PDB file of C-alpha atoms in Angstrom:
ATOM      1  CA  MET G 121       0.000   0.000   0.000  1.00 42.00           C
ATOM      2  CA  ASN G 122       2.951   2.312   0.546  1.00 43.00           C
ATOM      3  CA  TRP G 123       3.725   2.348  -3.192  1.00 42.00           C
ATOM      4  CA  PHE G 124       0.164   3.457  -3.919  1.00 39.00           C
ATOM      5  CA  TYR G 125       0.414   6.282  -1.398  1.00 39.00           C
ATOM      6  CA  ASN G 126       3.756   7.416  -2.828  1.00 45.00           C
ATOM      7  CA  LEU G 127       2.387   7.329  -6.371  1.00 40.00           C
ATOM      8  CA  THR G 128      -0.688   9.341  -5.355  1.00 43.00           C
ATOM      9  CA  VAL G 129       1.417  11.941  -3.540  1.00 41.00           C
ATOM     10  CA  LYS G 130       3.775  12.226  -6.509  1.00 49.00           C
ATOM     11  CA  ARG G 131       0.902  12.731  -8.964  1.00 47.00           C
ATOM     12  CA  PHE G 132      -0.709  15.287  -6.680  1.00 43.00           C
ATOM     13  CA  LYS G 133       2.538  17.222  -6.404  1.00 50.00           C
ATOM     14  CA  ASP G 134       3.146  17.032 -10.147  1.00 51.00           C
ATOM     15  CA  ARG G 135      -0.335  18.296 -10.952  1.00 48.00           C
ATOM     16  CA  PHE G 136      -0.891  21.006  -8.392  1.00 47.00           C
ATOM     17  CA  SER G 137       2.314  22.270  -6.866  1.00 46.00           C
ATOM     18  CA  ASN G 138       4.644  22.588  -9.808  1.00 45.00           C
ATOM     19  CA  THR G 139       3.689  25.852 -11.512  1.00 45.00           C
ATOM     20  CA  THR G 140       6.771  25.829 -13.721  1.00 49.00           C
ATOM     21  CA  SER G 141       5.535  22.581 -15.200  1.00 56.00           C
ATOM     22  CA  ASN G 142       2.165  24.218 -15.930  1.00 75.00           C
ATOM     23  CA  GLU G 143       3.848  27.211 -17.552  1.00 83.00           C
ATOM     24  CA  GLU G 144       6.069  24.887 -19.522  1.00 86.00           C
ATOM     25  CA  GLY G 145       3.076  22.761 -20.532  1.00 85.00           C
ATOM     26  CA  SER G 146       1.144  25.819 -21.651  1.00 88.00           C
ATOM     27  CA  ALA G 147       4.122  27.026 -23.672  1.00 91.00           C
ATOM     28  CA  ASN G 148       4.478  23.591 -25.283  1.00 92.00           C
ATOM     29  CA  LEU G 149       0.766  23.539 -26.133  1.00 93.00           C
ATOM     30  CA  GLU G 150       0.945  26.955 -27.777  1.00 94.00           C
ATOM     31  CA  LYS G 151       4.120  26.053 -29.668  1.00 95.00           C
ATOM     32  CA  GLY G 152       2.516  22.772 -30.782  1.00 94.00           C
ATOM     33  CA  LYS G 153      -0.538  24.684 -32.059  1.00 94.00           C
ATOM     34  CA  ARG G 154       1.629  27.118 -34.006  1.00 96.00           C
ATOM     35  CA  LEU G 155       3.689  24.316 -35.542  1.00 96.00           C
ATOM     36  CA  PHE G 156       0.529  22.406 -36.463  1.00 94.00           C
ATOM     37  CA  LEU G 157      -0.944  25.475 -38.159  1.00 94.00           C
ATOM     38  CA  SER G 158       2.293  25.910 -40.114  1.00 96.00           C
ATOM     39  CA  ASN G 159       2.155  22.251 -41.262  1.00 95.00           C
ATOM     40  CA  GLN G 160       5.213  21.220 -39.246  1.00 96.00           C
ATOM     41  CA  PHE G 161       3.532  18.122 -37.861  1.00 96.00           C
ATOM     42  CA  GLN G 162       6.568  16.147 -36.626  1.00 96.00           C
ATOM     43  CA  GLU G 163       7.858  19.114 -34.651  1.00 96.00           C
ATOM     44  CA  ALA G 164       4.372  19.835 -33.306  1.00 95.00           C
ATOM     45  CA  LEU G 165       4.098  16.269 -31.997  1.00 96.00           C
ATOM     46  CA  LEU G 166       7.137  16.752 -29.753  1.00 95.00           C
ATOM     47  CA  HIS G 167       5.664  19.851 -28.104  1.00 94.00           C
ATOM     48  CA  LEU G 168       2.183  18.341 -27.842  1.00 95.00           C
ATOM     49  CA  ASP G 169       3.623  15.245 -26.151  1.00 94.00           C
ATOM     50  CA  ASN G 170       5.313  17.529 -23.619  1.00 93.00           C
ATOM     51  CA  ALA G 171       2.071  19.462 -23.089  1.00 93.00           C
ATOM     52  CA  ILE G 172       0.155  16.238 -22.430  1.00 93.00           C
ATOM     53  CA  ASN G 173       2.852  15.070 -20.017  1.00 91.00           C
ATOM     54  CA  SER G 174       2.429  18.396 -18.211  1.00 87.00           C
ATOM     55  CA  GLY G 175      -1.312  17.873 -17.816  1.00 83.00           C
ATOM     56  CA  PHE G 176      -2.759  19.830 -20.745  1.00 75.00           C
ATOM     57  CA  ASP G 177      -5.066  17.130 -21.956  1.00 75.00           C
ATOM     58  CA  ASN G 178      -8.012  17.923 -24.183  1.00 67.00           C
ATOM     59  CA  ASP G 179      -6.692  20.575 -26.568  1.00 87.00           C
ATOM     60  CA  ALA G 180      -3.388  18.767 -26.837  1.00 93.00           C
ATOM     61  CA  TYR G 181      -5.044  15.419 -27.621  1.00 95.00           C
ATOM     62  CA  VAL G 182      -7.195  16.964 -30.336  1.00 95.00           C
ATOM     63  CA  ILE G 183      -4.311  18.802 -31.977  1.00 95.00           C
ATOM     64  CA  ARG G 184      -1.981  15.810 -31.639  1.00 96.00           C
ATOM     65  CA  GLY G 185      -4.704  13.614 -33.150  1.00 96.00           C
ATOM     66  CA  ASN G 186      -4.929  16.013 -36.074  1.00 96.00           C
ATOM     67  CA  CYS G 187      -1.140  15.952 -36.503  1.00 96.00           C
ATOM     68  CA  LEU G 188      -1.126  12.164 -36.474  1.00 97.00           C
ATOM     69  CA  GLN G 189      -3.982  12.168 -38.970  1.00 96.00           C
ATOM     70  CA  LYS G 190      -2.030  14.454 -41.325  1.00 96.00           C
ATOM     71  CA  LEU G 191       0.938  12.088 -41.066  1.00 96.00           C
ATOM     72  CA  ASP G 192      -1.346   9.092 -41.884  1.00 96.00           C
ATOM     73  CA  TYR G 193      -0.993   7.528 -38.427  1.00 97.00           C
ATOM     74  CA  HIS G 194      -4.729   6.986 -38.217  1.00 96.00           C
ATOM     75  CA  TYR G 195      -4.794   4.316 -35.518  1.00 97.00           C
ATOM     76  CA  HIS G 196      -2.820   6.583 -33.179  1.00 97.00           C
ATOM     77  CA  ALA G 197      -4.998   9.547 -34.157  1.00 97.00           C
ATOM     78  CA  ILE G 198      -8.102   7.551 -33.222  1.00 97.00           C
ATOM     79  CA  GLU G 199      -6.576   6.816 -29.806  1.00 97.00           C
ATOM     80  CA  ASP G 200      -6.007  10.522 -29.206  1.00 96.00           C
ATOM     81  CA  PHE G 201      -9.524  11.403 -30.353  1.00 96.00           C
ATOM     82  CA  ASP G 202     -10.860   8.690 -28.012  1.00 96.00           C
ATOM     83  CA  LYS G 203      -9.058  10.366 -25.107  1.00 95.00           C
ATOM     84  CA  ALA G 204     -10.337  13.788 -26.129  1.00 95.00           C
ATOM     85  CA  ILE G 205     -13.900  12.436 -26.291  1.00 95.00           C
ATOM     86  CA  GLU G 206     -13.508  10.960 -22.809  1.00 94.00           C
ATOM     87  CA  ILE G 207     -12.597  14.438 -21.565  1.00 93.00           C
ATOM     88  CA  ASP G 208     -15.212  16.379 -23.595  1.00 91.00           C
ATOM     89  CA  PRO G 209     -17.875  14.050 -25.046  1.00 93.00           C
ATOM     90  CA  LEU G 210     -20.078  16.923 -26.273  1.00 91.00           C
ATOM     91  CA  GLN G 211     -17.648  18.375 -28.831  1.00 91.00           C
ATOM     92  CA  PHE G 212     -18.947  17.473 -32.299  1.00 91.00           C
ATOM     93  CA  SER G 213     -15.687  18.274 -34.101  1.00 92.00           C
ATOM     94  CA  ILE G 214     -13.782  15.534 -32.263  1.00 95.00           C
ATOM     95  CA  TYR G 215     -16.265  12.910 -33.487  1.00 96.00           C
ATOM     96  CA  TYR G 216     -15.906  14.259 -37.001  1.00 94.00           C
ATOM     97  CA  ASN G 217     -12.099  14.134 -36.825  1.00 95.00           C
ATOM     98  CA  ARG G 218     -12.242  10.550 -35.585  1.00 97.00           C
ATOM     99  CA  ALA G 219     -14.664   9.693 -38.422  1.00 95.00           C
ATOM    100  CA  VAL G 220     -12.078  10.915 -40.938  1.00 95.00           C
ATOM    101  CA  SER G 221      -9.452   8.551 -39.505  1.00 96.00           C
ATOM    102  CA  LYS G 222     -11.915   5.667 -39.329  1.00 95.00           C
ATOM    103  CA  LYS G 223     -12.690   6.169 -43.003  1.00 92.00           C
ATOM    104  CA  ALA G 224      -8.958   6.073 -43.762  1.00 94.00           C
ATOM    105  CA  ILE G 225      -8.635   2.654 -42.096  1.00 93.00           C
ATOM    106  CA  LEU G 226     -11.817   1.457 -43.881  1.00 87.00           C
ATOM    107  CA  ASP G 227     -13.891   1.247 -40.688  1.00 89.00           C
ATOM    108  CA  PHE G 228     -17.037   2.501 -42.396  1.00 86.00           C
ATOM    109  CA  THR G 229     -19.343   1.438 -39.571  1.00 87.00           C
ATOM    110  CA  GLY G 230     -17.243   3.400 -37.073  1.00 91.00           C
ATOM    111  CA  GLN G 231     -17.131   6.320 -39.482  1.00 92.00           C
ATOM    112  CA  ILE G 232     -20.917   6.403 -39.765  1.00 91.00           C
ATOM    113  CA  GLU G 233     -21.368   6.116 -35.996  1.00 93.00           C
ATOM    114  CA  ASP G 234     -18.978   9.019 -35.452  1.00 94.00           C
ATOM    115  CA  LEU G 235     -20.659  11.098 -38.143  1.00 92.00           C
ATOM    116  CA  HIS G 236     -24.002  10.418 -36.472  1.00 91.00           C
ATOM    117  CA  ASN G 237     -22.579  11.574 -33.109  1.00 92.00           C
ATOM    118  CA  ALA G 238     -21.020  14.632 -34.750  1.00 92.00           C
ATOM    119  CA  ILE G 239     -24.384  15.590 -36.235  1.00 89.00           C
ATOM    120  CA  TYR G 240     -26.169  14.961 -32.948  1.00 89.00           C
ATOM    121  CA  TYR G 241     -23.834  17.211 -30.954  1.00 90.00           C
ATOM    122  CA  TYR G 242     -23.654  19.745 -33.764  1.00 88.00           C
ATOM    123  CA  LYS G 243     -27.441  19.988 -33.562  1.00 83.00           C
ATOM    124  CA  LYS G 244     -27.117  20.997 -29.895  1.00 80.00           C
ATOM    125  CA  ASN G 245     -25.029  24.055 -30.896  1.00 75.00           C
ATOM    126  CA  SER G 246     -27.190  26.862 -32.181  1.00 60.00           C
ATOM    127  CA  ASN G 247     -24.429  29.274 -33.132  1.00 64.00           C
ATOM    128  CA  ILE G 248     -22.553  27.224 -35.709  1.00 63.00           C
ATOM    129  CA  GLU G 249     -22.555  27.748 -39.458  1.00 64.00           C
ATOM    130  CA  ASN G 250     -24.456  25.456 -41.813  1.00 69.00           C
ATOM    131  CA  HIS G 251     -21.487  24.519 -44.012  1.00 73.00           C
ATOM    132  CA  PHE G 252     -20.772  21.621 -41.639  1.00 82.00           C
ATOM    133  CA  LEU G 253     -24.105  20.056 -42.552  1.00 83.00           C
ATOM    134  CA  LYS G 254     -23.116  19.740 -46.218  1.00 85.00           C
ATOM    135  CA  THR G 255     -19.815  18.127 -45.187  1.00 88.00           C
ATOM    136  CA  PHE G 256     -21.619  15.654 -42.901  1.00 87.00           C
ATOM    137  CA  GLU G 257     -24.131  14.829 -45.616  1.00 87.00           C
ATOM    138  CA  THR G 258     -21.448  14.327 -48.263  1.00 88.00           C
ATOM    139  CA  ASP G 259     -19.413  12.073 -45.967  1.00 88.00           C
ATOM    140  CA  LEU G 260     -22.482  10.009 -45.024  1.00 87.00           C
ATOM    141  CA  LEU G 261     -23.480   9.472 -48.636  1.00 85.00           C
ATOM    142  CA  ALA G 262     -19.906   8.519 -49.571  1.00 87.00           C
ATOM    143  CA  ALA G 263     -19.787   6.059 -46.650  1.00 83.00           C
ATOM    144  CA  LYS G 264     -23.113   4.590 -47.760  1.00 82.00           C
ATOM    145  CA  MET G 265     -21.728   4.048 -51.264  1.00 82.00           C
ATOM    146  CA  ASN G 266     -18.554   2.457 -49.849  1.00 78.00           C
ATOM    147  CA  ILE G 267     -20.565   0.079 -47.684  1.00 75.00           C
ATOM    148  CA  GLU G 268     -22.893  -0.866 -50.533  1.00 74.00           C
ATOM    149  CA  GLY G 269     -19.845  -1.529 -52.733  1.00 72.00           C
ATOM    150  CA  LEU G 270     -18.295  -3.745 -50.051  1.00 68.00           C
ATOM    151  CA  GLN G 271     -21.544  -5.655 -49.601  1.00 62.00           C
ATOM    152  CA  GLN G 272     -21.757  -6.442 -53.296  1.00 62.00           C
ATOM    153  CA  ASN G 273     -18.245  -7.887 -53.190  1.00 58.00           C
ATOM    154  CA  MET G 274     -18.799 -10.004 -50.082  1.00 57.00           C
ATOM    155  CA  HIS G 275     -20.869 -13.175 -50.101  1.00 49.00           C
ATOM    156  CA  GLU G 276     -21.485 -13.612 -46.388  1.00 44.00           C
ATOM    157  CA  VAL G 277     -22.622 -10.220 -45.171  1.00 45.00           C
ATOM    158  CA  ARG G 278     -24.812 -10.246 -42.143  1.00 48.00           C
ATOM    159  CA  LYS G 279     -28.070  -8.551 -43.067  1.00 48.00           C
ATOM    160  CA  ALA G 280     -28.767  -7.389 -39.510  1.00 43.00           C
ATOM    161  CA  ALA G 281     -25.533  -5.390 -39.406  1.00 57.00           C
ATOM    162  CA  SER G 282     -26.250  -4.049 -42.879  1.00 70.00           C
ATOM    163  CA  LEU G 283     -29.739  -2.941 -41.889  1.00 73.00           C
ATOM    164  CA  GLU G 284     -28.386  -1.348 -38.715  1.00 78.00           C
ATOM    165  CA  ILE G 285     -25.823   0.663 -40.666  1.00 79.00           C
ATOM    166  CA  LYS G 286     -28.384   1.756 -43.248  1.00 80.00           C
ATOM    167  CA  SER G 287     -30.745   2.759 -40.476  1.00 84.00           C
ATOM    168  CA  LEU G 288     -28.011   4.831 -38.819  1.00 85.00           C
ATOM    169  CA  ILE G 289     -27.268   6.566 -42.127  1.00 87.00           C
ATOM    170  CA  LYS G 290     -30.971   7.285 -42.594  1.00 86.00           C
ATOM    171  CA  ASP G 291     -31.236   8.637 -39.021  1.00 87.00           C
ATOM    172  CA  SER G 292     -28.167  10.808 -39.543  1.00 86.00           C
ATOM    173  CA  LEU G 293     -29.512  12.261 -42.780  1.00 86.00           C
ATOM    174  CA  TYR G 294     -32.809  12.934 -41.001  1.00 85.00           C
ATOM    175  CA  LEU G 295     -30.937  14.781 -38.233  1.00 85.00           C
ATOM    176  CA  ILE G 296     -29.293  16.956 -40.886  1.00 85.00           C
ATOM    177  CA  LYS G 297     -32.733  17.829 -42.303  1.00 84.00           C
ATOM    178  CA  LYS G 298     -33.994  18.745 -38.833  1.00 83.00           C
ATOM    179  CA  VAL G 299     -31.052  21.047 -38.195  1.00 82.00           C
ATOM    180  CA  ARG G 300     -31.493  22.720 -41.572  1.00 81.00           C
ATOM    181  CA  LEU G 301     -35.205  23.281 -40.888  1.00 80.00           C
ATOM    182  CA  ARG G 302     -34.469  24.671 -37.425  1.00 78.00           C
ATOM    183  CA  ASN G 303     -31.842  27.001 -38.802  1.00 75.00           C
ATOM    184  CA  ALA G 304     -34.140  28.138 -41.629  1.00 74.00           C
ATOM    185  CA  LYS G 305     -36.895  28.928 -39.106  1.00 73.00           C
ATOM    186  CA  SER G 306     -34.506  30.908 -36.919  1.00 68.00           C
ATOM    187  CA  TYR G 307     -33.355  32.927 -39.950  1.00 62.00           C
ATOM    188  CA  ASP G 308     -36.978  33.614 -40.917  1.00 64.00           C
ATOM    189  CA  LYS G 309     -37.702  34.956 -37.438  1.00 65.00           C
ATOM    190  CA  ASN G 310     -34.806  37.387 -37.638  1.00 57.00           C
TER     191      ASN G 310
END
């Protein structure tokens, strides 16, 4: 039990009493953001790793996930997006980013599920532009075509899974329509 106590004390001290570490972590996060925006992904990863080690979790995981995605390390990007979703499960853009990586690894079911979640949480935000809806719709329709193409090539496709995926696509497209209608009504009122 002594090892557990020592570990807990060490983590507590690292998190709360070391302000230089927090300043350093913040500086690494900002430097990682700047490097990411200037397309210097490898260099950004180093600073984002340091920021995460200093306790700057959510923003760093999202940006690091995007860096990994740009470098075609999609499995690692998905892991970072998973961690970011654990921290902030209501952020639609994280689900969308993870959907992009799932598409890259040909996980179309996961892609559709993440797109559905992105649309659902997007719908909860009233102050976001409509251009995301067109992107969601385009990605859903492309995923639907990919899945239909895979099903034609496979002989033993489980129909239940296929129907579930098609139903999720249909529900997601319906959510997009609802958001568009809501936004159109709010514009008419103004």
